[in-house]
Amino acid sequence: MKLKLVASTKIFKNIGNMEVPMWRCVDGNEYIIERFDEEPTWPDVGKAVTYFQHILEGKLEVDVKEIYSGFELYDNNSLTHGENFQLENGGTIDFPAEDVTKIDVTEMMDGIKGL
């Protein structure tokens, strides 16, 4: 049984200014953050979620924040909730879950001493 762990996020945008910030939830995303060959333990899930939250922290901008809001576990070949919703209501999947298990940071690591 192959499974995928999918994290959901909410995206908040500052519709005010820096002096008087007014944050509004404007969007959300789904990310495949881990794949398992068998049912994961809670520590396995916690480790994957913690690692993912560190990825999100690196994406912070001044007027947009993306925060982790939860996870779901799916069969590896199943559509996520968001993908299924898009398919049923729009006939296509325009925004599939982003697979962050395959992030290649080789280019970013070039030039860093000690690696």
PDB file of C-alpha atoms in Angstrom:
ATOM      1  CA  MET A   1       0.000   0.000   0.000  1.00  0.00           C
ATOM      2  CA  LYS A   2       1.644   3.224  -1.164  1.00  0.00           C
ATOM      3  CA  LEU A   3       0.428   6.461   0.442  1.00  0.00           C
ATOM      4  CA  LYS A   4       1.063  10.176   0.017  1.00  0.00           C
ATOM      5  CA  LEU A   5       0.929  12.770   2.760  1.00  0.00           C
ATOM      6  CA  VAL A   6      -0.653  16.009   1.539  1.00  0.00           C
ATOM      7  CA  ALA A   7      -0.311  19.281   3.459  1.00  0.00           C
ATOM      8  CA  SER A   8      -2.825  22.090   3.060  1.00  0.00           C
ATOM      9  CA  THR A   9      -1.924  25.751   3.418  1.00  0.00           C
ATOM     10  CA  LYS A  10      -3.721  29.076   3.594  1.00  0.00           C
ATOM     11  CA  ILE A  11      -2.333  32.199   1.948  1.00  0.00           C
ATOM     12  CA  PHE A  12      -2.891  35.540   3.650  1.00  0.00           C
ATOM     13  CA  LYS A  13      -2.337  38.899   1.959  1.00  0.00           C
ATOM     14  CA  ASN A  14      -1.935  42.235   3.705  1.00  0.00           C
ATOM     15  CA  ILE A  15      -4.664  44.403   2.194  1.00  0.00           C
ATOM     16  CA  GLY A  16      -3.743  47.258   4.497  1.00  0.00           C
ATOM     17  CA  ASN A  17      -0.270  48.746   4.812  1.00  0.00           C
ATOM     18  CA  MET A  18       2.787  48.311   6.998  1.00  0.00           C
ATOM     19  CA  GLU A  19       1.516  50.748   9.616  1.00  0.00           C
ATOM     20  CA  VAL A  20      -1.974  49.214   9.822  1.00  0.00           C
ATOM     21  CA  PRO A  21      -1.790  45.651   8.515  1.00  0.00           C
ATOM     22  CA  MET A  22      -5.067  43.983   7.583  1.00  0.00           C
ATOM     23  CA  TRP A  23      -4.572  40.312   6.742  1.00  0.00           C
ATOM     24  CA  ARG A  24      -7.114  38.515   4.565  1.00  0.00           C
ATOM     25  CA  CYS A  25      -7.089  34.857   3.528  1.00  0.00           C
ATOM     26  CA  VAL A  26      -6.983  34.958  -0.276  1.00  0.00           C
ATOM     27  CA  ASP A  27      -6.003  31.445  -1.375  1.00  0.00           C
ATOM     28  CA  GLY A  28      -4.631  28.066  -0.384  1.00  0.00           C
ATOM     29  CA  ASN A  29      -2.445  25.301  -1.752  1.00  0.00           C
ATOM     30  CA  GLU A  30      -1.914  21.580  -1.450  1.00  0.00           C
ATOM     31  CA  TYR A  31       1.547  20.021  -1.346  1.00  0.00           C
ATOM     32  CA  ILE A  32       2.582  16.377  -1.456  1.00  0.00           C
ATOM     33  CA  ILE A  33       5.146  16.416   1.334  1.00  0.00           C
ATOM     34  CA  GLU A  34       6.001  12.722   1.772  1.00  0.00           C
ATOM     35  CA  ARG A  35       5.371   9.304   0.248  1.00  0.00           C
ATOM     36  CA  PHE A  36       5.157   6.108   2.300  1.00  0.00           C
ATOM     37  CA  ASP A  37       5.293   2.418   1.382  1.00  0.00           C
ATOM     38  CA  GLU A  38       3.166   1.540   4.431  1.00  0.00           C
ATOM     39  CA  GLU A  39       0.944   3.314   6.925  1.00  0.00           C
ATOM     40  CA  PRO A  40       3.103   5.939   8.677  1.00  0.00           C
ATOM     41  CA  THR A  41       3.432   6.372  12.429  1.00  0.00           C
ATOM     42  CA  TRP A  42       2.584   9.697  14.072  1.00  0.00           C
ATOM     43  CA  PRO A  43       6.304  10.519  14.487  1.00  0.00           C
ATOM     44  CA  ASP A  44       6.775   9.912  10.723  1.00  0.00           C
ATOM     45  CA  VAL A  45       3.961  12.349   9.956  1.00  0.00           C
ATOM     46  CA  GLY A  46       5.303  14.891  12.472  1.00  0.00           C
ATOM     47  CA  LYS A  47       8.788  14.777  10.968  1.00  0.00           C
ATOM     48  CA  ALA A  48       7.420  15.350   7.438  1.00  0.00           C
ATOM     49  CA  VAL A  49       5.183  18.230   8.577  1.00  0.00           C
ATOM     50  CA  THR A  50       8.007  19.909  10.513  1.00  0.00           C
ATOM     51  CA  TYR A  51      10.331  19.704   7.502  1.00  0.00           C
ATOM     52  CA  PHE A  52       7.590  21.146   5.279  1.00  0.00           C
ATOM     53  CA  GLN A  53       6.983  24.048   7.660  1.00  0.00           C
ATOM     54  CA  HIS A  54      10.670  24.964   7.325  1.00  0.00           C
ATOM     55  CA  ILE A  55      10.225  25.083   3.539  1.00  0.00           C
ATOM     56  CA  LEU A  56       7.279  27.475   3.988  1.00  0.00           C
ATOM     57  CA  GLU A  57       9.291  29.726   6.304  1.00  0.00           C
ATOM     58  CA  GLY A  58      11.759  30.236   3.469  1.00  0.00           C
ATOM     59  CA  LYS A  59       8.991  31.528   1.189  1.00  0.00           C
ATOM     60  CA  LEU A  60       7.909  34.446   3.400  1.00  0.00           C
ATOM     61  CA  GLU A  61       7.288  37.794   1.771  1.00  0.00           C
ATOM     62  CA  VAL A  62       6.472  41.158   3.312  1.00  0.00           C
ATOM     63  CA  ASP A  63       2.830  41.349   2.233  1.00  0.00           C
ATOM     64  CA  VAL A  64       2.001  37.642   1.692  1.00  0.00           C
ATOM     65  CA  LYS A  65       2.199  34.808   4.231  1.00  0.00           C
ATOM     66  CA  GLU A  66       1.544  31.121   3.565  1.00  0.00           C
ATOM     67  CA  ILE A  67       0.814  29.036   6.641  1.00  0.00           C
ATOM     68  CA  TYR A  68       0.386  25.306   7.186  1.00  0.00           C
ATOM     69  CA  SER A  69      -3.217  24.446   8.044  1.00  0.00           C
ATOM     70  CA  GLY A  70      -3.393  20.639   8.110  1.00  0.00           C
ATOM     71  CA  PHE A  71      -2.732  17.340   6.369  1.00  0.00           C
ATOM     72  CA  GLU A  72      -4.495  14.378   4.822  1.00  0.00           C
ATOM     73  CA  LEU A  73      -3.226  10.933   3.884  1.00  0.00           C
ATOM     74  CA  TYR A  74      -4.221   9.561   0.468  1.00  0.00           C
ATOM     75  CA  ASP A  75      -3.611   6.458  -1.589  1.00  0.00           C
ATOM     76  CA  ASN A  76      -0.675   7.287  -3.862  1.00  0.00           C
ATOM     77  CA  ASN A  77      -2.841   7.104  -7.000  1.00  0.00           C
ATOM     78  CA  SER A  78      -5.850   9.027  -5.628  1.00  0.00           C
ATOM     79  CA  LEU A  79      -6.696  12.642  -6.305  1.00  0.00           C
ATOM     80  CA  THR A  80      -6.421  15.064  -3.410  1.00  0.00           C
ATOM     81  CA  HIS A  81      -9.489  16.879  -2.099  1.00  0.00           C
ATOM     82  CA  GLY A  82      -8.645  20.013  -4.084  1.00  0.00           C
ATOM     83  CA  GLU A  83      -7.892  18.094  -7.284  1.00  0.00           C
ATOM     84  CA  ASN A  84     -11.138  16.126  -7.012  1.00  0.00           C
ATOM     85  CA  PHE A  85     -13.112  19.345  -6.397  1.00  0.00           C
ATOM     86  CA  GLN A  86     -11.583  20.970  -9.495  1.00  0.00           C
ATOM     87  CA  LEU A  87     -12.310  17.925 -11.643  1.00  0.00           C
ATOM     88  CA  GLU A  88     -15.930  17.595 -10.497  1.00  0.00           C
ATOM     89  CA  ASN A  89     -16.762  21.298 -10.767  1.00  0.00           C
ATOM     90  CA  GLY A  90     -14.601  22.484 -13.646  1.00  0.00           C
ATOM     91  CA  GLY A  91     -13.883  19.340 -15.624  1.00  0.00           C
ATOM     92  CA  THR A  92     -10.099  19.794 -15.370  1.00  0.00           C
ATOM     93  CA  ILE A  93      -7.382  19.982 -12.729  1.00  0.00           C
ATOM     94  CA  ASP A  94      -5.835  23.402 -13.254  1.00  0.00           C
ATOM     95  CA  PHE A  95      -3.938  23.495  -9.946  1.00  0.00           C
ATOM     96  CA  PRO A  96      -2.624  20.034  -8.984  1.00  0.00           C
ATOM     97  CA  ALA A  97      -0.968  19.456  -5.616  1.00  0.00           C
ATOM     98  CA  GLU A  98       2.691  20.464  -5.838  1.00  0.00           C
ATOM     99  CA  ASP A  99       5.036  17.559  -5.164  1.00  0.00           C
ATOM    100  CA  VAL A 100       7.755  18.954  -2.881  1.00  0.00           C
ATOM    101  CA  THR A 101       9.286  15.529  -2.307  1.00  0.00           C
ATOM    102  CA  LYS A 102      11.278  16.089  -5.494  1.00  0.00           C
ATOM    103  CA  ILE A 103      12.782  19.509  -4.825  1.00  0.00           C
ATOM    104  CA  ASP A 104      16.266  19.723  -6.320  1.00  0.00           C
ATOM    105  CA  VAL A 105      18.410  22.221  -4.420  1.00  0.00           C
ATOM    106  CA  THR A 106      21.665  21.365  -6.195  1.00  0.00           C
ATOM    107  CA  GLU A 107      21.855  24.746  -7.977  1.00  0.00           C
ATOM    108  CA  MET A 108      21.114  26.624  -4.754  1.00  0.00           C
ATOM    109  CA  MET A 109      23.872  24.707  -2.950  1.00  0.00           C
ATOM    110  CA  ASP A 110      26.556  25.478  -5.561  1.00  0.00           C
ATOM    111  CA  GLY A 111      29.152  27.810  -4.167  1.00  0.00           C
ATOM    112  CA  ILE A 112      28.387  27.128  -0.515  1.00  0.00           C
ATOM    113  CA  LYS A 113      31.652  26.290   1.185  1.00  0.00           C
ATOM    114  CA  GLY A 114      31.960  23.009   3.019  1.00  0.00           C
ATOM    115  CA  LEU A 115      29.448  21.104   0.872  1.00  0.00           C
TER     116      LEU A 115
END
